[in-house]
PDB file of C-alpha atoms in Angstrom:
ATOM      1  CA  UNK A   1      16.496  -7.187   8.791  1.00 79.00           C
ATOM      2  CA  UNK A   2      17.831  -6.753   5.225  1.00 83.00           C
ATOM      3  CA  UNK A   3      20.324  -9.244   3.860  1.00 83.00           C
ATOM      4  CA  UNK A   4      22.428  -6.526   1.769  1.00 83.00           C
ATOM      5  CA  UNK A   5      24.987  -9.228   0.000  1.00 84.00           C
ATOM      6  CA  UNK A   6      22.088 -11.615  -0.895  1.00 82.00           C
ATOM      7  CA  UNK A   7      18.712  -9.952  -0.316  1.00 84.00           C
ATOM      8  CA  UNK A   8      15.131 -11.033   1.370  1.00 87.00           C
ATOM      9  CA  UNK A   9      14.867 -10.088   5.330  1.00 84.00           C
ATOM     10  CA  UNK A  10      15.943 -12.059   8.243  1.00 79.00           C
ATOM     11  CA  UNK A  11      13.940 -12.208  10.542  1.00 76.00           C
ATOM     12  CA  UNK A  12      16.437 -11.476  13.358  1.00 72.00           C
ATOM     13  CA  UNK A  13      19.187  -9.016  13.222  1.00 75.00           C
ATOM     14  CA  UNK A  14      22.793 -10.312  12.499  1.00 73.00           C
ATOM     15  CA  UNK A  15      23.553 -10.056  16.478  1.00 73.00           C
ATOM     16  CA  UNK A  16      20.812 -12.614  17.459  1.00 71.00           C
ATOM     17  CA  UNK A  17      21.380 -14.844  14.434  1.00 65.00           C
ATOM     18  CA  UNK A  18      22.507 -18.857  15.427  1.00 68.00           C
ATOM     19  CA  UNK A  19      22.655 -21.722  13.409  1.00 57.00           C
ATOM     20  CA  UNK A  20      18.968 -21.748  14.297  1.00 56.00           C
ATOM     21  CA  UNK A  21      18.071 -18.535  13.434  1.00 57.00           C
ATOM     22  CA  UNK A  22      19.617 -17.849  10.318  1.00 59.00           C
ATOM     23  CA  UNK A  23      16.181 -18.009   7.885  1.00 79.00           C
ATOM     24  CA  UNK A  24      14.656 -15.899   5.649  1.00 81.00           C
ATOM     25  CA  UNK A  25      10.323 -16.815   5.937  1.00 83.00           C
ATOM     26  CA  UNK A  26       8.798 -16.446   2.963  1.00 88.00           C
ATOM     27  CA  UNK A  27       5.941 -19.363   3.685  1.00 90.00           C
ATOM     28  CA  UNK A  28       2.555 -17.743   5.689  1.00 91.00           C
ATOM     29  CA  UNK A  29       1.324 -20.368   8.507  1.00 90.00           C
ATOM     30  CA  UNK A  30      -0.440 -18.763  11.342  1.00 88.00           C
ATOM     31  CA  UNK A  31       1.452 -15.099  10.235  1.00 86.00           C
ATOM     32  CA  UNK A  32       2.145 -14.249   6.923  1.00 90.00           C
ATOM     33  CA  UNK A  33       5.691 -14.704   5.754  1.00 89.00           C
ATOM     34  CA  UNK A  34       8.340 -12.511   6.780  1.00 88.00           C
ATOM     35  CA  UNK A  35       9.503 -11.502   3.192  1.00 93.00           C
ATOM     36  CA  UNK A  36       6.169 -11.346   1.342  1.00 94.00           C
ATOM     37  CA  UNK A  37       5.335  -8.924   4.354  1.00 94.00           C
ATOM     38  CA  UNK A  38       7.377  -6.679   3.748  1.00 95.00           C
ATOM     39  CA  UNK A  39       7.198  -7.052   0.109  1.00 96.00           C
ATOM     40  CA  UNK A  40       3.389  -5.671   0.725  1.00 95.00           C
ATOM     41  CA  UNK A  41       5.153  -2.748   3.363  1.00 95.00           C
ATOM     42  CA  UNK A  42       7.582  -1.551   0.828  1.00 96.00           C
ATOM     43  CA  UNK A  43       4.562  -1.296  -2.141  1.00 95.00           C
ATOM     44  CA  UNK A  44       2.366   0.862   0.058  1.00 90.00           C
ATOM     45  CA  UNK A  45       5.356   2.929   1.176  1.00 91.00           C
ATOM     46  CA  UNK A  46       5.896   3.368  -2.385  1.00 91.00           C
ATOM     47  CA  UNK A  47       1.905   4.104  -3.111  1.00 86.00           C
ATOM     48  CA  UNK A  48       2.095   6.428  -0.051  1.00 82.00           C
ATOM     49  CA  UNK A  49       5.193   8.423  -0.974  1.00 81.00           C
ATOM     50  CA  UNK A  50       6.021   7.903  -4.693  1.00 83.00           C
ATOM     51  CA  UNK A  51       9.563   6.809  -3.748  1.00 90.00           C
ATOM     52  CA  UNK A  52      10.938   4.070  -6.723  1.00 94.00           C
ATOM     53  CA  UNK A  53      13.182   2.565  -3.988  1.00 96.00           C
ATOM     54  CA  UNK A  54      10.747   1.042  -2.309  1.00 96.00           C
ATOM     55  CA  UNK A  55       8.995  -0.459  -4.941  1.00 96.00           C
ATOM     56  CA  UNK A  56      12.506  -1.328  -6.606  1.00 96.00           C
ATOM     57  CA  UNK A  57      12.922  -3.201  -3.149  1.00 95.00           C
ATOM     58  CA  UNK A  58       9.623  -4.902  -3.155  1.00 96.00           C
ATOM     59  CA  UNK A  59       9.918  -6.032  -6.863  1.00 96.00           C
ATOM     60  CA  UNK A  60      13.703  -7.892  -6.061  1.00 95.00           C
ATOM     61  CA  UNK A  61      11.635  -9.384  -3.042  1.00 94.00           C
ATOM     62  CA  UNK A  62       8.875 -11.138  -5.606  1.00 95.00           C
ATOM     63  CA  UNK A  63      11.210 -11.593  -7.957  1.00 95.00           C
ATOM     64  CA  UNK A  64      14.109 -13.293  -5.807  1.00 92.00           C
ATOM     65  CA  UNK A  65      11.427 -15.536  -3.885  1.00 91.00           C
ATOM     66  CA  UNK A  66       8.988 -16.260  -7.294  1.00 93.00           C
ATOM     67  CA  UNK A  67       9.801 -19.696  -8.307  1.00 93.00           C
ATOM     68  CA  UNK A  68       9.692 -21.143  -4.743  1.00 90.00           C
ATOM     69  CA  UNK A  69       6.347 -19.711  -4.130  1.00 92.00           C
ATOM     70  CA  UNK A  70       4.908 -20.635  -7.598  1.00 92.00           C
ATOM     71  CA  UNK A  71       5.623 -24.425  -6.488  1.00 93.00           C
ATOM     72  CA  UNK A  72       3.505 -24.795  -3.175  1.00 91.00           C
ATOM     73  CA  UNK A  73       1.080 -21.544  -3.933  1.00 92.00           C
ATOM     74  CA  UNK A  74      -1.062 -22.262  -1.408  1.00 92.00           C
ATOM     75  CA  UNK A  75       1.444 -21.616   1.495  1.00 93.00           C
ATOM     76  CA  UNK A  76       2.463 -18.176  -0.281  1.00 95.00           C
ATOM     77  CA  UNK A  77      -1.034 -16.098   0.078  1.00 94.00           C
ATOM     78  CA  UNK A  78       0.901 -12.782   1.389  1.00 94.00           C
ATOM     79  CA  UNK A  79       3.956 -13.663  -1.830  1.00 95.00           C
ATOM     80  CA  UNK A  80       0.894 -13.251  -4.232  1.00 95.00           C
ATOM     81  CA  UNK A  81      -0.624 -10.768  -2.912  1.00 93.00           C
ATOM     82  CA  UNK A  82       2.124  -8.643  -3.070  1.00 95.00           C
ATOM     83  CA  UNK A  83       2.568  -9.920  -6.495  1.00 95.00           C
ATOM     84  CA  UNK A  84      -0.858  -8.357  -7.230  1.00 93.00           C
ATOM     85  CA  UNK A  85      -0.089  -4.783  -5.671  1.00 91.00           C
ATOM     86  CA  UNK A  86       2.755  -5.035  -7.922  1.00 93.00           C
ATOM     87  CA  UNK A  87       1.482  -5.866 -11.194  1.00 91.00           C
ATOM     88  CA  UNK A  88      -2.563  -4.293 -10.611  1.00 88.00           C
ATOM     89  CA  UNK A  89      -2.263  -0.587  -8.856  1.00 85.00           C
ATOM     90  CA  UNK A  90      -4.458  -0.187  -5.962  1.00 85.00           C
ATOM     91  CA  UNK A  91      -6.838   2.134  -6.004  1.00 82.00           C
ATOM     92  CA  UNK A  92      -5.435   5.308  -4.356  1.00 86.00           C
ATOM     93  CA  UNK A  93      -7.709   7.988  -2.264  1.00 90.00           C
ATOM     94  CA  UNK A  94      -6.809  11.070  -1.335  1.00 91.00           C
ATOM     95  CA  UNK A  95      -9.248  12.483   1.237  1.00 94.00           C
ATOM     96  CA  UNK A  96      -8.262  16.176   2.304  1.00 95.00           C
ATOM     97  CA  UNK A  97     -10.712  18.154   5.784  1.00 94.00           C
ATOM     98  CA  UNK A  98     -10.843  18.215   9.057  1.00 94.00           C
ATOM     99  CA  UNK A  99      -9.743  15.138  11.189  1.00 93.00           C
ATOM    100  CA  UNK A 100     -13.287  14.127  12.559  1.00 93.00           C
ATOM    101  CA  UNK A 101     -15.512  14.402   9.156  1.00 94.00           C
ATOM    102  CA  UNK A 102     -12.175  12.909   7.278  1.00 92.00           C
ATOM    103  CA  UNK A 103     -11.697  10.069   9.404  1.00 93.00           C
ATOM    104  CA  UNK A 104     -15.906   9.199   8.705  1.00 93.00           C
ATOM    105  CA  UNK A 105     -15.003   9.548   4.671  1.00 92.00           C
ATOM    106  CA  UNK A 106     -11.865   7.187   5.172  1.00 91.00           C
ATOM    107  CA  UNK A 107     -13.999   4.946   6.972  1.00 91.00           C
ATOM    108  CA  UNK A 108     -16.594   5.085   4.040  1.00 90.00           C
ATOM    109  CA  UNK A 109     -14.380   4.412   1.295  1.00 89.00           C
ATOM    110  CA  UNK A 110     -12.527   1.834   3.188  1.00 88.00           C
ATOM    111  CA  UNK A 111     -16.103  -0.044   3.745  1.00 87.00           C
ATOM    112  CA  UNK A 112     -16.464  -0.064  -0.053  1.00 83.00           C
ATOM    113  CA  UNK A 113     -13.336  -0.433  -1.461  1.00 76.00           C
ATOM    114  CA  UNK A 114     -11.092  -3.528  -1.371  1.00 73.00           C
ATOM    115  CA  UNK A 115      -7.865  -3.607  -2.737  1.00 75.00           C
ATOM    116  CA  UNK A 116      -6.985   0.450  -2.235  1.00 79.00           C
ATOM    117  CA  UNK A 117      -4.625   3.241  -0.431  1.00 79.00           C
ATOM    118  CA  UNK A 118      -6.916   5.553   1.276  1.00 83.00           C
ATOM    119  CA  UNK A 119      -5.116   8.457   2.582  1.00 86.00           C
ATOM    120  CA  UNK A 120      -6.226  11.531   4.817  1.00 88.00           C
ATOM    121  CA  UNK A 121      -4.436  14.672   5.512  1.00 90.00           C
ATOM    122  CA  UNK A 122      -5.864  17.375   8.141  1.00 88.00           C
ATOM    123  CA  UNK A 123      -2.612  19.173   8.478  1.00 86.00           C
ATOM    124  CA  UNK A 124      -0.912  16.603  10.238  1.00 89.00           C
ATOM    125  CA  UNK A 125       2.144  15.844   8.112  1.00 85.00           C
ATOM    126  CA  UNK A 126       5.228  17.821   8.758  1.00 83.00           C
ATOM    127  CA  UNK A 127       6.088  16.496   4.841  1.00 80.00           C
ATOM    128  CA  UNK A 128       3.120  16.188   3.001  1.00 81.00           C
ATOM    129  CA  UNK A 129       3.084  12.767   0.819  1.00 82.00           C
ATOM    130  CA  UNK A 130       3.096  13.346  -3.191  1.00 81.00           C
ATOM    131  CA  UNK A 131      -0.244  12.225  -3.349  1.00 85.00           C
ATOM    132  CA  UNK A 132      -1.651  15.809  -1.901  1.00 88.00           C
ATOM    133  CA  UNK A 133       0.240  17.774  -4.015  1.00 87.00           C
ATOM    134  CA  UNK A 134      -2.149  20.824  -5.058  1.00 90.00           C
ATOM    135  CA  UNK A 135      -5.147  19.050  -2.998  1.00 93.00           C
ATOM    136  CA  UNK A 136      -7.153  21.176  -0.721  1.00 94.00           C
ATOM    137  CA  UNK A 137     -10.632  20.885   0.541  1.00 95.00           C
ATOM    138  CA  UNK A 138     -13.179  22.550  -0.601  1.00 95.00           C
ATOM    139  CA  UNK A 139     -15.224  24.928   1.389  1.00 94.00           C
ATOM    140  CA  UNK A 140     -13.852  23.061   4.812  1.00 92.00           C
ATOM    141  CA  UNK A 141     -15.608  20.598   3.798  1.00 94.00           C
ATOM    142  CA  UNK A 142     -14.026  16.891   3.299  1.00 95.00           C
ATOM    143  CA  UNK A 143     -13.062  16.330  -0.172  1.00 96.00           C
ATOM    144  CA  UNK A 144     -12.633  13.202  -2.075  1.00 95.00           C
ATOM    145  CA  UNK A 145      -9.673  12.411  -5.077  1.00 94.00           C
ATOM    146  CA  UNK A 146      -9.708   9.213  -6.429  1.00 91.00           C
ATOM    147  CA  UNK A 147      -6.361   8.874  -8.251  1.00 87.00           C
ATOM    148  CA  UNK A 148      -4.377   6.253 -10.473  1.00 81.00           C
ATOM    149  CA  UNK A 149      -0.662   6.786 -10.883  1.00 76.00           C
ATOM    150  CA  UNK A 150      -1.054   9.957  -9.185  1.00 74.00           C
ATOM    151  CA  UNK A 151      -3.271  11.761 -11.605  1.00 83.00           C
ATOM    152  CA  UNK A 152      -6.490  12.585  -9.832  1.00 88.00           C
ATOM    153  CA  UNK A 153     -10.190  12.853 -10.761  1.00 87.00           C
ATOM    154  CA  UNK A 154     -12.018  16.304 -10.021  1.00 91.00           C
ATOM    155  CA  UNK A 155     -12.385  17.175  -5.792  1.00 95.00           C
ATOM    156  CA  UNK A 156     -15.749  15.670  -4.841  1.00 96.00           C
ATOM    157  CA  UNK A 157     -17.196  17.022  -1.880  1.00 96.00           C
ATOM    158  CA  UNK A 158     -20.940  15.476  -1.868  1.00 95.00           C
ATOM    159  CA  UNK A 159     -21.761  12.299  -0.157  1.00 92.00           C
ATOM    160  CA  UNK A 160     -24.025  10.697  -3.046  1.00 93.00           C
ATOM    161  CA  UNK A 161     -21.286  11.965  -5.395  1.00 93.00           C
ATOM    162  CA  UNK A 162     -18.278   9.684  -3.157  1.00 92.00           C
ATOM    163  CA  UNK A 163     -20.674   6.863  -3.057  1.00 90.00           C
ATOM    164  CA  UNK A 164     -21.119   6.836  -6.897  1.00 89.00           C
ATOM    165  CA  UNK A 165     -17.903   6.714  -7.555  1.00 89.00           C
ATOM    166  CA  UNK A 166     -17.196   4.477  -5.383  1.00 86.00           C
ATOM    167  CA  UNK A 167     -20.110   2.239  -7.250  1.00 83.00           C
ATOM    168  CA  UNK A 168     -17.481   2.442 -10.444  1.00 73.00           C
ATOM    169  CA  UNK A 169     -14.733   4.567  -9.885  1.00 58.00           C
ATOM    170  CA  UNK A 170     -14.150   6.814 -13.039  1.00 58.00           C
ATOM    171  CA  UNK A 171     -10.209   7.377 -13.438  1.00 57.00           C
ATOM    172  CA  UNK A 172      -8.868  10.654 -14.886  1.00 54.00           C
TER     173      UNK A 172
END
C-alpha cells in the first residue's frame, strides 16, 4: 500500500495499520522484502508496457531505500536485484503465434535465458503491450523478436535459428 506523503509500501493498508503494523519491509528473510518486491513489479510493468511511471516509481523505491540496503547487503537480495533490472535492461522477447506452439517457444527461451521479459501474444490482449507494435507471425507459424529498448531484431521463425540466438543474442 503506497505511502503517498513519504513513499515505499506498507505492507497493510492505512485501515489495518497499529502501532504494530506501521512498517515498511525492505529486508528479505524467508520472503523477499515488501518494497524491493515491488520495486522488481513496477520494472517489469514498465518492460511490459513502456509506461515511465512505473519505472519512475521503482527508481524512488531503490533510491529512497539505497543506503540502508548497501549497509547489511546480504539481507537485501530482492533491493539489488531490482537495482540490476534498473541499471542492466533485461533481455526482452517478443514471441507472436498460436497459444499452444507459443507457449512451447516461451518455454524454450525461458529455459535458456536468465535475466529476461519473455512475452507472448496469440490475440489475447484487449490492449496490445508496446512491445508488439507492428509484430505478426509469420506464416502462422510462431515467431521470435528479441528486442532491447524496444527496437527489435528481424522475425525468426526457425527453431535452430531461436536457439542460436539464444547462444548470443545479436541486438538490432
Amino acid at each position: 500500500f503506497f505511502d503517498r506523503e513519504h513513499g515505499g509500501y506498507y505492507l497493510v493498508q492505512a485501515k489495518d495499520r497499529d502501532a504494530m503494523a506501521q512498517d515498511k519491509p525492505v529486508t528479505d528473510f524467508s520472503v523477499p522484502g515488501s518494497n524491493p518486491q515491488m520495486a522488481m513489479n513496477l520494472l517489469k510493468l514498465y518492460y511490459y508496457t513502456g509506461n515511465e511511471a512505473y519505472r519512475d516509481r521503482a527508481q524512488a523505491l531503490v533510491e529512497g531505500f539505497f543506503e540502508m540496503c548497501r549497509q547489511y547487503p546480504l539481507g537485501h537480495g530482492t533491493f539489488f536485484m531490482a537495482l540490476d533490472y534498473l541499471v542492466h535492461r533485461p533481455q526482452q522477447v517478443a514471441i507472436v503465434g498460436p497459444e499452444k506452439e507459443g507457449r512451447e517457444l516461451v518455454d524454450l527461451v525461458n529455459r535458456k535465458l536468465i535475466k529476461k521479459i519473455t512475452m507472448l501474444d496469440y490475440g489475447q490482449y484487449r490492449m496490445r503491450p508496446d512491445i508488439f507494435e507492428g509484430k505478426a507471425a509469420i506464416e502462422g507459424r510462431p515467431t521470435a523478436y528479441f528486442c532491447k529498448d524496444w527496437t527489435c531484431t528481424v522475425p525468426l521463425t526457425d527453431r535452430q535459428d531461436i536457439l542460436e540466438m539464444l547462444k548470443r543474442p545479436k541486438y538490432p
